[in-house]
Structures are given as structure tokens and as C-alpha cells.
PDB file of C-alpha atoms in Angstrom:
ATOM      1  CA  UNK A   1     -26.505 -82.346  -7.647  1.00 53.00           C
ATOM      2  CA  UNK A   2     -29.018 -85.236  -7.122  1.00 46.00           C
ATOM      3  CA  UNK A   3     -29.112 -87.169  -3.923  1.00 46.00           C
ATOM      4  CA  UNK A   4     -27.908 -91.031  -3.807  1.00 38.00           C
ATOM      5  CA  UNK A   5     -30.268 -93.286  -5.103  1.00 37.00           C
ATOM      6  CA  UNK A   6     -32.885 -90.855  -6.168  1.00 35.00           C
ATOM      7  CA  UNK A   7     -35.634 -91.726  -9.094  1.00 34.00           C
ATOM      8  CA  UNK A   8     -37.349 -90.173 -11.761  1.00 35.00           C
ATOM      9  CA  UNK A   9     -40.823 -90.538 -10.298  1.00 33.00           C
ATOM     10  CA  UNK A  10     -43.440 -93.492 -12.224  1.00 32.00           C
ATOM     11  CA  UNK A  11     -40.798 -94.845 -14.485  1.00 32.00           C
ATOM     12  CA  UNK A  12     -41.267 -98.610 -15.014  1.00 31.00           C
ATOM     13  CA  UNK A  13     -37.687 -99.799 -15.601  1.00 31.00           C
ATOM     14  CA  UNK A  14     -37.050-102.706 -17.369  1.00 32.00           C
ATOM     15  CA  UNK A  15     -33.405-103.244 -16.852  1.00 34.00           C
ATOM     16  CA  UNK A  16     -31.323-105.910 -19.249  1.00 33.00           C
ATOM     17  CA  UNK A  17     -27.761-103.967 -18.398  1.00 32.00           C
ATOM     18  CA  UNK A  18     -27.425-102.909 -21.946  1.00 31.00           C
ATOM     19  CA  UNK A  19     -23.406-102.515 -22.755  1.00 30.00           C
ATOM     20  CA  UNK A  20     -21.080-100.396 -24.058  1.00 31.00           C
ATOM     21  CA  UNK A  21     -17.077-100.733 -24.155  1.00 31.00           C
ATOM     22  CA  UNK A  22     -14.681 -98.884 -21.935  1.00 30.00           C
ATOM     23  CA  UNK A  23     -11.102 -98.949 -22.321  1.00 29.00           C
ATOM     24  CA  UNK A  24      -9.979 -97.445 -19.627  1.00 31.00           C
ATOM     25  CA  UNK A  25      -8.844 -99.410 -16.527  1.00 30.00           C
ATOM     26  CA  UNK A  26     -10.905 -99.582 -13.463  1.00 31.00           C
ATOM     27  CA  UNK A  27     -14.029 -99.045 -15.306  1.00 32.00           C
ATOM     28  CA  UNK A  28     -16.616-101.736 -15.689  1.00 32.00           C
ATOM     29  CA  UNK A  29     -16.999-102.757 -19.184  1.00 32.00           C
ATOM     30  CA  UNK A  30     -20.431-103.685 -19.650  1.00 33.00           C
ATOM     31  CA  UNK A  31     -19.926-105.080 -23.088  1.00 31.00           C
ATOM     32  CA  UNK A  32     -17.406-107.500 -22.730  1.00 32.00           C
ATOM     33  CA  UNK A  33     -19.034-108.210 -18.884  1.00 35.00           C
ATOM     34  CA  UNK A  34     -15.302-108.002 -17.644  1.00 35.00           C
ATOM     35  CA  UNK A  35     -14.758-105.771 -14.578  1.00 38.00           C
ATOM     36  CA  UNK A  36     -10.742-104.932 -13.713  1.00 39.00           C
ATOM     37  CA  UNK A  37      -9.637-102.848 -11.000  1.00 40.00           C
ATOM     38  CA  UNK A  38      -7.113-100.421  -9.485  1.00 44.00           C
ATOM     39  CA  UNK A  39      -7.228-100.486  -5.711  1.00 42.00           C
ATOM     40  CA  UNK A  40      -6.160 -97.179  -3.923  1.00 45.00           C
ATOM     41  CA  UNK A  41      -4.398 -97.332  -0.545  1.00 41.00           C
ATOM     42  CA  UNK A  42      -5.763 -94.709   0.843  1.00 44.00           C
ATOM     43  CA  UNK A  43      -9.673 -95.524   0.877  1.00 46.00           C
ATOM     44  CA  UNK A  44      -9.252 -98.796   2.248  1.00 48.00           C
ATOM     45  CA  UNK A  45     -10.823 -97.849   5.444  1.00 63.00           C
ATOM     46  CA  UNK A  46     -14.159 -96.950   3.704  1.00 79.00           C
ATOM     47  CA  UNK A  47     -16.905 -98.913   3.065  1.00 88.00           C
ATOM     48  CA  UNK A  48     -19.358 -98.085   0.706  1.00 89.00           C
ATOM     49  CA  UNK A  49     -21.949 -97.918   3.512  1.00 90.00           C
ATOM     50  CA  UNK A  50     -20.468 -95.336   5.536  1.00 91.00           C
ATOM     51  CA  UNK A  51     -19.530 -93.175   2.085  1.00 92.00           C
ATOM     52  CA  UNK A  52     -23.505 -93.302   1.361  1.00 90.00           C
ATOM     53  CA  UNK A  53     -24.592 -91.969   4.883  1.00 93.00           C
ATOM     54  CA  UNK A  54     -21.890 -89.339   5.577  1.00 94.00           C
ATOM     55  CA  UNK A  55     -23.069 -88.060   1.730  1.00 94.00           C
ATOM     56  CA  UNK A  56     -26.620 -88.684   2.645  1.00 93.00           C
ATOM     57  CA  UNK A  57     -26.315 -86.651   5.758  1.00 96.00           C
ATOM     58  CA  UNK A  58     -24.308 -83.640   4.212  1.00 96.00           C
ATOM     59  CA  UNK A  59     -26.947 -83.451   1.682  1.00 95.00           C
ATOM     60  CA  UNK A  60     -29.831 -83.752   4.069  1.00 95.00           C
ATOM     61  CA  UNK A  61     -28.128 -80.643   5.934  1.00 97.00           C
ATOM     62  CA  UNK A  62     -27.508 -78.332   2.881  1.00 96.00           C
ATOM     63  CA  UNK A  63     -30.823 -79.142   2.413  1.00 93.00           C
ATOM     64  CA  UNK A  64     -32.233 -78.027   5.396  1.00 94.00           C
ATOM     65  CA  UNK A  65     -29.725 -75.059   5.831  1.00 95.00           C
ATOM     66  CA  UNK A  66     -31.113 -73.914   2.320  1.00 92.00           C
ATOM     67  CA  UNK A  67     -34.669 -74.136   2.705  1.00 88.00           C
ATOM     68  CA  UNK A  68     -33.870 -72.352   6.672  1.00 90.00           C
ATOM     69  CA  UNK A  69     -32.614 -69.211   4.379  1.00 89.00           C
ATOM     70  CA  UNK A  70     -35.985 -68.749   2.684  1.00 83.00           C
ATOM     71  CA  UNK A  71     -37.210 -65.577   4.849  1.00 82.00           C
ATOM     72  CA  UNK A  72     -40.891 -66.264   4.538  1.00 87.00           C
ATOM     73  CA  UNK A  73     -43.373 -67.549   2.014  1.00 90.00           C
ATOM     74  CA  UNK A  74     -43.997 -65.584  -1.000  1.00 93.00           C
ATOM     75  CA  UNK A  75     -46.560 -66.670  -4.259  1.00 96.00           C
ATOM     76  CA  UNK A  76     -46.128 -66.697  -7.647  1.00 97.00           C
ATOM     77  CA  UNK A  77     -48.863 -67.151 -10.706  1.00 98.00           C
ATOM     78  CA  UNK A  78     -48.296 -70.537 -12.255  1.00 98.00           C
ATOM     79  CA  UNK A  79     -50.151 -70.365 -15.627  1.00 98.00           C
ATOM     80  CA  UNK A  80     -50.601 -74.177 -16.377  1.00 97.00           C
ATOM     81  CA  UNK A  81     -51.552 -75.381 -20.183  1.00 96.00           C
ATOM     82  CA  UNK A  82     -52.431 -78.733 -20.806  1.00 94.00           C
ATOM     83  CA  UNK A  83     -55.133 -81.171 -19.976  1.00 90.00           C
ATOM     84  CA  UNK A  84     -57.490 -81.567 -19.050  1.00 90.00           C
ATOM     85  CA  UNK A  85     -57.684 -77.738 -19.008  1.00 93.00           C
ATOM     86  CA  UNK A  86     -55.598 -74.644 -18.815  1.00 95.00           C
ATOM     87  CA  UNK A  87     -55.305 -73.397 -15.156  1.00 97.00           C
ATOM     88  CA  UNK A  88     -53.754 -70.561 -12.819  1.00 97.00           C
ATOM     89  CA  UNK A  89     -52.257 -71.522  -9.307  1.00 97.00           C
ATOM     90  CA  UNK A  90     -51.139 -69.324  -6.734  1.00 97.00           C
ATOM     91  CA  UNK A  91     -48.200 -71.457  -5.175  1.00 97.00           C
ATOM     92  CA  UNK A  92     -45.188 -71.296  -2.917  1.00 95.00           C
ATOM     93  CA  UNK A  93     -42.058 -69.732  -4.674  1.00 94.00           C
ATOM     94  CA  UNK A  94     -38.924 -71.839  -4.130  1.00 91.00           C
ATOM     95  CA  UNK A  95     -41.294 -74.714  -2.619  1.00 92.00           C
ATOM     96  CA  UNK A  96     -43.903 -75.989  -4.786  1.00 95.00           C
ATOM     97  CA  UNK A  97     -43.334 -78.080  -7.745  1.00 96.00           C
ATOM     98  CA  UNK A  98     -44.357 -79.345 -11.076  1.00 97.00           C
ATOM     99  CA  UNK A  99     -45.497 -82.369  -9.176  1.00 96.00           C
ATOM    100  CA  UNK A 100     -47.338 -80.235  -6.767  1.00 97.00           C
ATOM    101  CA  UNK A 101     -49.354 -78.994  -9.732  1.00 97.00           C
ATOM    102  CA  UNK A 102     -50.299 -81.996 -10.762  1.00 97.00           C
ATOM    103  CA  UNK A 103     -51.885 -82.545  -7.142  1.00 96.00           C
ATOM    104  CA  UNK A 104     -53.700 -79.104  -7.742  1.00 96.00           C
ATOM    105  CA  UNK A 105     -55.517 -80.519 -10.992  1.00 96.00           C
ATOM    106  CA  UNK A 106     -56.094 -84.574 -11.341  1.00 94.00           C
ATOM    107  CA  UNK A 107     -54.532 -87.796  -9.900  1.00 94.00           C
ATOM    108  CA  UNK A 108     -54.021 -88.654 -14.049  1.00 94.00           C
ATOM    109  CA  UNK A 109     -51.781 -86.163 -14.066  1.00 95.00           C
ATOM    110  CA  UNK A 110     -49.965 -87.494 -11.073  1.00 94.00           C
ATOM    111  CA  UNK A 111     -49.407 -90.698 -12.605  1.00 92.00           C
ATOM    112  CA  UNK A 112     -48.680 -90.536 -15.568  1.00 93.00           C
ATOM    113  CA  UNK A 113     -46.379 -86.983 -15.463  1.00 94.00           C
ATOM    114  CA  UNK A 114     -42.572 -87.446 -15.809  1.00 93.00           C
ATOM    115  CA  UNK A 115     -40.793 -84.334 -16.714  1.00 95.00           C
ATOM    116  CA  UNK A 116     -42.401 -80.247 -17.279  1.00 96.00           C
ATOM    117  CA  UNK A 117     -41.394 -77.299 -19.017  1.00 96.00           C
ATOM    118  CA  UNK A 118     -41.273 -74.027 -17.010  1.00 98.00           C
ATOM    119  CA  UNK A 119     -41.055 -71.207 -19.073  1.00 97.00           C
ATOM    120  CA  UNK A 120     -39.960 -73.194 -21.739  1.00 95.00           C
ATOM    121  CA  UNK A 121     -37.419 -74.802 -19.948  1.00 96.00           C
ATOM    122  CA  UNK A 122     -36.930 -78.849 -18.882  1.00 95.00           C
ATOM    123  CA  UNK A 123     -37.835 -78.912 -15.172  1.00 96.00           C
ATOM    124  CA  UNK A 124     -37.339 -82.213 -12.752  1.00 94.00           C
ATOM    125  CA  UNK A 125     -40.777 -82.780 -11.376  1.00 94.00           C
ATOM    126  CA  UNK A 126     -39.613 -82.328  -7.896  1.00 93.00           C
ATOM    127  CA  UNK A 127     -37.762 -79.300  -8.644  1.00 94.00           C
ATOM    128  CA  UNK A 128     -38.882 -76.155  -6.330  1.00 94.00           C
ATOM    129  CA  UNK A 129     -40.344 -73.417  -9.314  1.00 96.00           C
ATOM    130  CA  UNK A 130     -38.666 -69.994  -8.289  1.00 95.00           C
ATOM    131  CA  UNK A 131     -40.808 -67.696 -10.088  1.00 96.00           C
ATOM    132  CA  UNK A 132     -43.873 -66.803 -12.345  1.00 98.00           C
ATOM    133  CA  UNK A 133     -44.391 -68.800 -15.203  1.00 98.00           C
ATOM    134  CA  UNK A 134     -46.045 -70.812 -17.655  1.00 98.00           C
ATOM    135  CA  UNK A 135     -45.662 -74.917 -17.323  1.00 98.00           C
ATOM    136  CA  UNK A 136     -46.599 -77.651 -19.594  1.00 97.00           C
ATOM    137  CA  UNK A 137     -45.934 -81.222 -18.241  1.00 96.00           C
ATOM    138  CA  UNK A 138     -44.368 -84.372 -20.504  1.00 95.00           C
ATOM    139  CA  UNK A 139     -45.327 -87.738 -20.446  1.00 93.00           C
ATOM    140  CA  UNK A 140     -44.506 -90.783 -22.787  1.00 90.00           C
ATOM    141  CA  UNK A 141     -47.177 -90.656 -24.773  1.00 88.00           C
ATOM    142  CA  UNK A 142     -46.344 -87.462 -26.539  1.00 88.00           C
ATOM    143  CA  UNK A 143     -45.727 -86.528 -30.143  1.00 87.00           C
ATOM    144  CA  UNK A 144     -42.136 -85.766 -29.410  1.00 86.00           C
ATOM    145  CA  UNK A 145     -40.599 -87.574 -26.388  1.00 86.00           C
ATOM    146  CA  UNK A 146     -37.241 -87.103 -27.266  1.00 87.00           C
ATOM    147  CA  UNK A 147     -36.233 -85.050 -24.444  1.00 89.00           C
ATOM    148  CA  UNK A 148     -38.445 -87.538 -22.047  1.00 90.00           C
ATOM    149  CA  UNK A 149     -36.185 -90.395 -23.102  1.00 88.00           C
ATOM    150  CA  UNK A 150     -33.114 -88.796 -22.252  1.00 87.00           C
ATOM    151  CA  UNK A 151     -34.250 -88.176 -18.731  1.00 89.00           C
ATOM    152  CA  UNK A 152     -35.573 -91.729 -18.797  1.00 89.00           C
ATOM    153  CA  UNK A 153     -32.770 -93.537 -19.826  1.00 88.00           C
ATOM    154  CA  UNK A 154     -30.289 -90.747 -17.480  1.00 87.00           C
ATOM    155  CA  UNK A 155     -32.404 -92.190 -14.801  1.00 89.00           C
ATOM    156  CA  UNK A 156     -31.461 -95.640 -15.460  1.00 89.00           C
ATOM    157  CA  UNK A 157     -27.657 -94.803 -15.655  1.00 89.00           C
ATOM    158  CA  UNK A 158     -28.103 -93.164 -11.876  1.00 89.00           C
ATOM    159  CA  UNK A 159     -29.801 -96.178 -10.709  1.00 90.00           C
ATOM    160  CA  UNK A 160     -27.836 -98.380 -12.442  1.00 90.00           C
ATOM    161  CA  UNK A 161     -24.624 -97.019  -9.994  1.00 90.00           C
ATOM    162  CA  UNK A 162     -27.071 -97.285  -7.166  1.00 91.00           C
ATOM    163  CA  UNK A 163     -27.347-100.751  -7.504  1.00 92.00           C
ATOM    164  CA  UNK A 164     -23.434-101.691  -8.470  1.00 90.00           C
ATOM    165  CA  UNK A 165     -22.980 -99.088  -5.247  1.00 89.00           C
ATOM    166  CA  UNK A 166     -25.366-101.456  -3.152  1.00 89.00           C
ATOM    167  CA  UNK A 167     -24.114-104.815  -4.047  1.00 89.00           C
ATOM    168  CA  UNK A 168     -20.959-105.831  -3.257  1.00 86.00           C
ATOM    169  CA  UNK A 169     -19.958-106.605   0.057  1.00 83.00           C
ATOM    170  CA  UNK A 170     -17.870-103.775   2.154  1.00 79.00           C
ATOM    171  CA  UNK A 171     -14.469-105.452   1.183  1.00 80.00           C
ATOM    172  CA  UNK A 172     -14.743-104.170  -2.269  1.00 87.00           C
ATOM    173  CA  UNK A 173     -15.211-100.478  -2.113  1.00 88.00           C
ATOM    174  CA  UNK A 174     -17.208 -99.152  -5.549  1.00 89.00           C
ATOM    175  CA  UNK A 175     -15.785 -95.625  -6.666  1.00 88.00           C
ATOM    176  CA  UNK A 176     -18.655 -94.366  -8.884  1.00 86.00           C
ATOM    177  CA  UNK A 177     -16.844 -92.447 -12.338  1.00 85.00           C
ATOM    178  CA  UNK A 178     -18.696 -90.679 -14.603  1.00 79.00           C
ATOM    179  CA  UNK A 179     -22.489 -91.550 -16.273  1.00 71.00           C
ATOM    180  CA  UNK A 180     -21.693 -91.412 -20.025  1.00 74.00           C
ATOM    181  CA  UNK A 181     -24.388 -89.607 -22.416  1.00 73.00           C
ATOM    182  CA  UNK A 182     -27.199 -92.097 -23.305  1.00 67.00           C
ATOM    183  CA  UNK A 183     -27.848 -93.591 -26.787  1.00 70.00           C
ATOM    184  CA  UNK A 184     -31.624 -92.437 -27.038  1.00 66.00           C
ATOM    185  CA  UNK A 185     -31.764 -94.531 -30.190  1.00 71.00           C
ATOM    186  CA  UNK A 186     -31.042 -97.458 -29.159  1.00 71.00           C
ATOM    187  CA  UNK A 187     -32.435 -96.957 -25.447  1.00 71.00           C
ATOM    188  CA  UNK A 188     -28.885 -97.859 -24.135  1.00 76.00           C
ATOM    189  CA  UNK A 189     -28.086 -96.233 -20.288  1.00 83.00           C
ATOM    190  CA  UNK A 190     -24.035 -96.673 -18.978  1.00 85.00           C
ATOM    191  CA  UNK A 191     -22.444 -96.265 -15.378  1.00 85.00           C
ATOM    192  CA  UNK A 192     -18.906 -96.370 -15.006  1.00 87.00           C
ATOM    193  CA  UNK A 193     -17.415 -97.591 -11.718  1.00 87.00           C
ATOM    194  CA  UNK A 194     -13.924 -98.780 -10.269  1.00 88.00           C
ATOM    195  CA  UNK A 195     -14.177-101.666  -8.435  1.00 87.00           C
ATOM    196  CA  UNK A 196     -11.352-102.540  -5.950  1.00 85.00           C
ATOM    197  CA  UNK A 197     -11.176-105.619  -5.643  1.00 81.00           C
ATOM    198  CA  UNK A 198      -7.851-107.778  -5.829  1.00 76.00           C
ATOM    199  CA  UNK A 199      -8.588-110.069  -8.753  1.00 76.00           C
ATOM    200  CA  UNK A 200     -10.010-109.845 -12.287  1.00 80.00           C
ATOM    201  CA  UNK A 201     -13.592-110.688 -12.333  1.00 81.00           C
ATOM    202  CA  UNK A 202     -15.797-111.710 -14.755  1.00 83.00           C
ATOM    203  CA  UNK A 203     -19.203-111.873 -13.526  1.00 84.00           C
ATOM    204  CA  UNK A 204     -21.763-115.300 -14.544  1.00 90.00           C
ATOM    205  CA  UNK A 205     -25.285-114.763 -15.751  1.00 91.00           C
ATOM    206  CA  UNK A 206     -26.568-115.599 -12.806  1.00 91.00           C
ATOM    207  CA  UNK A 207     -24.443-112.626 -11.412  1.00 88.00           C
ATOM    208  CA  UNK A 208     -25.421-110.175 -14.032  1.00 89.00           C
ATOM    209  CA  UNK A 209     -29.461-110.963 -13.353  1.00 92.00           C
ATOM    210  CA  UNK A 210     -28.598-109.869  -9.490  1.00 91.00           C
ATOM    211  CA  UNK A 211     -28.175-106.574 -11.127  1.00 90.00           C
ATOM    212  CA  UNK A 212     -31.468-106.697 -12.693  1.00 91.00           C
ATOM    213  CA  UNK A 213     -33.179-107.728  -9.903  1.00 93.00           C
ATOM    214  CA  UNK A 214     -31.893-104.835  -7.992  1.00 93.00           C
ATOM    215  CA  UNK A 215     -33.184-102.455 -10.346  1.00 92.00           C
ATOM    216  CA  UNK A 216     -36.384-103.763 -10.599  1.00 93.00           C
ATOM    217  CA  UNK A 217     -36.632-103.687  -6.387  1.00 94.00           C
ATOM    218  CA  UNK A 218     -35.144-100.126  -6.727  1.00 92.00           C
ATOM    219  CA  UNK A 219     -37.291 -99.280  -9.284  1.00 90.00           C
ATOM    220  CA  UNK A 220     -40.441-100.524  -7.445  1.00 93.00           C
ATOM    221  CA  UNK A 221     -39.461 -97.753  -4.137  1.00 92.00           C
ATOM    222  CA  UNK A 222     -40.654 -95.085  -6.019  1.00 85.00           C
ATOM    223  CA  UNK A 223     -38.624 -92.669  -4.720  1.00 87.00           C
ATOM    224  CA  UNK A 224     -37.662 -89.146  -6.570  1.00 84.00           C
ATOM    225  CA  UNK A 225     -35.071 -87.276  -7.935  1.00 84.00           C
ATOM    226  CA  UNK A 226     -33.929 -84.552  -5.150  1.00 87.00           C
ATOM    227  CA  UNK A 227     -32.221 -81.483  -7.089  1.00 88.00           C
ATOM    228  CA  UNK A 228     -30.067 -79.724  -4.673  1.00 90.00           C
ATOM    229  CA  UNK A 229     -27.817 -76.364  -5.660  1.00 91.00           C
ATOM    230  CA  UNK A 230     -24.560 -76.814  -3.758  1.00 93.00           C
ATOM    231  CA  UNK A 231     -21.153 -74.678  -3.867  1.00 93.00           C
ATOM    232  CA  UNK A 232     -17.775 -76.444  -5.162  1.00 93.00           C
ATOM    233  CA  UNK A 233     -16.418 -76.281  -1.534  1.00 94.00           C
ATOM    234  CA  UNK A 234     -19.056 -78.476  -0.540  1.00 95.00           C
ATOM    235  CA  UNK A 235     -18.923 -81.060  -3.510  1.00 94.00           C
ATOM    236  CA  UNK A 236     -15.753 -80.942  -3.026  1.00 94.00           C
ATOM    237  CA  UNK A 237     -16.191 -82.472   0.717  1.00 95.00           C
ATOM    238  CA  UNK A 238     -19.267 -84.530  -0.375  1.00 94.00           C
ATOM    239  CA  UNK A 239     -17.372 -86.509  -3.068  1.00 93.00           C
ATOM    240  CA  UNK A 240     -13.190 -85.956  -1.204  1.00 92.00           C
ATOM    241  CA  UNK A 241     -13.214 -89.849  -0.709  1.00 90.00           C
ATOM    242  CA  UNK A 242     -13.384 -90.199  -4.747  1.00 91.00           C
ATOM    243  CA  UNK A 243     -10.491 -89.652  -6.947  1.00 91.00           C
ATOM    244  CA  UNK A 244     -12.627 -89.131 -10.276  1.00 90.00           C
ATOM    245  CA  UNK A 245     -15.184 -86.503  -8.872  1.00 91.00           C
ATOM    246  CA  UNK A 246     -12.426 -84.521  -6.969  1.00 90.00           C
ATOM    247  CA  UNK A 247     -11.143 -83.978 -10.802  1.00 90.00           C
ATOM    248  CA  UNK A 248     -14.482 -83.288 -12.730  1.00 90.00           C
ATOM    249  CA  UNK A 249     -15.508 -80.718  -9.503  1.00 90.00           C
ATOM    250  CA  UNK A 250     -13.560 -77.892 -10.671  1.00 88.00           C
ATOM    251  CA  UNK A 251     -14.960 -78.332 -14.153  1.00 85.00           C
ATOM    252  CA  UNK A 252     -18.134 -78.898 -13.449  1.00 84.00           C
ATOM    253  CA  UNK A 253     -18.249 -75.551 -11.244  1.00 81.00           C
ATOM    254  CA  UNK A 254     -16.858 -73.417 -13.803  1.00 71.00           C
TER     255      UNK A 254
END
């Protein structure tokens, strides 16, 4: 689980809204840049403000009650591999991170880092490293940044429901869907949404560049991704004012 309005860390975004068709109702169809709705009775005393915090706060307190359960510091051997030479830190199991790494070795690093493999396996770069192991870090430049552009373009689908989540006013509440699997080919990045609001809209160019601008300022925060480990009980709670997560929970869990 990945708190609100998180970021991949130093990933310029250059956001057009680039479309693809849904044909389900109460989804917004970026294609056709048509937006219908189904407006539930029962969440009409929500705003998408006070959703965000009570979330924000929940998370912010697993968080906490987590990292209280850690008993005391222990190390671990972090063999890095990679420029501008191979290294081997002594770090803080369950606390330090890929990104923390990079702060051991060079500010290039730093910058221009954007995903890692620990032990051979994709690691967020803010993601606590829970035991001994080898890590390599992935940037764009790479011979192979296929599994860079998924994260990239994943980012942009989170952000992009950041942004629809931010926008409209508090009389149209914005019950975030699903984040369909990115075309890496094309460099396409979808959020799904169900706006309630009491009319058909179809937004103007002027309305869809909003959007854009939004990203860009979101973009420009430089805030991170913030991986948190949570039981279904409590997803369950975090997401209970949204119909379409209160279905995918269950599966999700098991």
C-alpha cells in the first residue's frame, strides 16, 4: 500500500493525459474526454478532503505503530555493485534504504537513481531493506529499462488520481477505481475514477491542461513513494468510504 499522493523520487513528468477507452459507467474515459457518473447516497457527506486526511492519518499511525515494534537496531551487510565502484555497507535492517545507499556513495547516484534490485529483486527506493544482500540500482539510461518504465509510467497513473482527487471542488466527491496496467510501448499511464457529479460532463481544453498543470506542480514537490505493509482489516477501514476498493480488498489480500 502506497500513501496518497506519493512519487517515484527524480522523475520529470511530462504529462499530456494520454487516453484509453472505458466502457464502464462512472469511469472517466480519457479517450473520448467524456466523464459520466453514478452518485451514491450514502457518501454524500464526504468530501474528498476529509477522505485524504482520515487515510493520511491512519497511514501515518500504522506507520508509526510498525516502526514502534522494531525491538532495537540490528545491521546487515549490503554488498553494493555498480558505479562508480563496488561497495559494502553496514546499515540498519528494516530502516535503511536503497536511497540511503546512494547517500553512502555519491550525490550522482542520488540524482539520477530511480528504482534497485535487492537480491535480484525490484525494490522502491524508499523501501526499508530487511536483510543481507546484494543491490544494484536502475536508472534511465540503462541497456534495458524496461522494468524502469513500468514503474515510471505506474507513477504517473498514481499521480494522475492525485490530481483528478485534488481538483474538483468538495461538491463532487472523486471515488478513485482501479489504475489499469500501463502500455510501456507506447508510454501510455490510465486512472480510473467515478465522479459524482449530477450532470454529464465533458471537459474543454482549457479544462484538460488544468490537469497538466497539476501534474507538473505535483511533479515538481518531489515527494516519494511510502511502501507500507498493512493487514486486510485495516485496508478495509482505510478505503470503507469506497465501493470499488471494499471489492478488490479481499482479492488483493488473498
Amino acid at each position: 500500500m502506497y500513501k496518497s499522493m506519493a512519487l517515484l523520487k527524480d522523475v520529470q513528468i511530462c504529462c499530456n493525459l494520454l487516453q484509453k477507452p472505458y466502457a464502464r459507467l462512472g469511469l472517466v474515459d480519457m479517450m473520448r474526454n467524456r466523464f459520466v457518473h453514478q452518485v451514491s447516497v450514502s457518501q454524500i457527506h464526504n468530501t474528498n478532503q476529509t477522505i485524504r486526511e482520515r487515510r493520511s492519518k491512519m497511514f501515518d499511525d500504522e506507520k508509526e505503530r510498525q516502526q514502534n515494534l522494531i525491538p532495537r537496531i540490528e545491521k546487515i551487510e549490503v554488498q553494493y555493485e555498480g558505479q562508480p565502484e563496488p561497495a559494502l555497507l553496514y546499515l540498519n535492517k528494516n530502516m535503511s534504504t536503497p536511497y540511503n545507499v546512494c547517500q553512502h556513495l555519491s550525490e550522482m547516484l542520488m540524482d539520477r537513481s530511480a528504482l534497485a534490485l535487492v537480491n535480484g529483486q525490484l525494490w522502491d527506493m524508499h523501501r526499508p531493506i530487511e536483510e543481507d544482500c546484494t543491490l544494484k540500482l536502475i536508472h534511465f539510461h540503462d541497456s534495458d529499462p524496461f522494468h524502469l518504465n513500468r514503474a515510471f509510467w505506474r507513477s504517473c497513473s498514481f499521480m494522475l488520481s492525485a490530481v483528478i482527487d485534488m481538483a474538483f471542488k468538495d461538491d463532487i466527491l472523486v471515488e478513485q477505481h482501479s489504475f489499469p496496467a500501463p502500455n510501456v510501448a507506447s508510454g501510455s499511464f490510465v486512472a480510473d475514477v467515478d465522479l459524482k457529479c449530477d450532470h454529464d460532463w465533458s471537459p474543454t481544453k482549457q479544462e484538460l491542461q488544468v490537469f497538466s498543470s497539476l501534474m507538473h506542480r505535483l511533479a515538481e514537490q518531489n515527494l516519494k513513494f511510502e511502501r507500507l505493509v498493512v493487514s486486510s482489516d485495516l485496508a478495509k477501514a482505510m478505503f470503507q468510504d469506497n465501493q470499488y476498493k471494499s471489492q478488490q480488498i479481499p482479492s488483493i489480500a488473498g
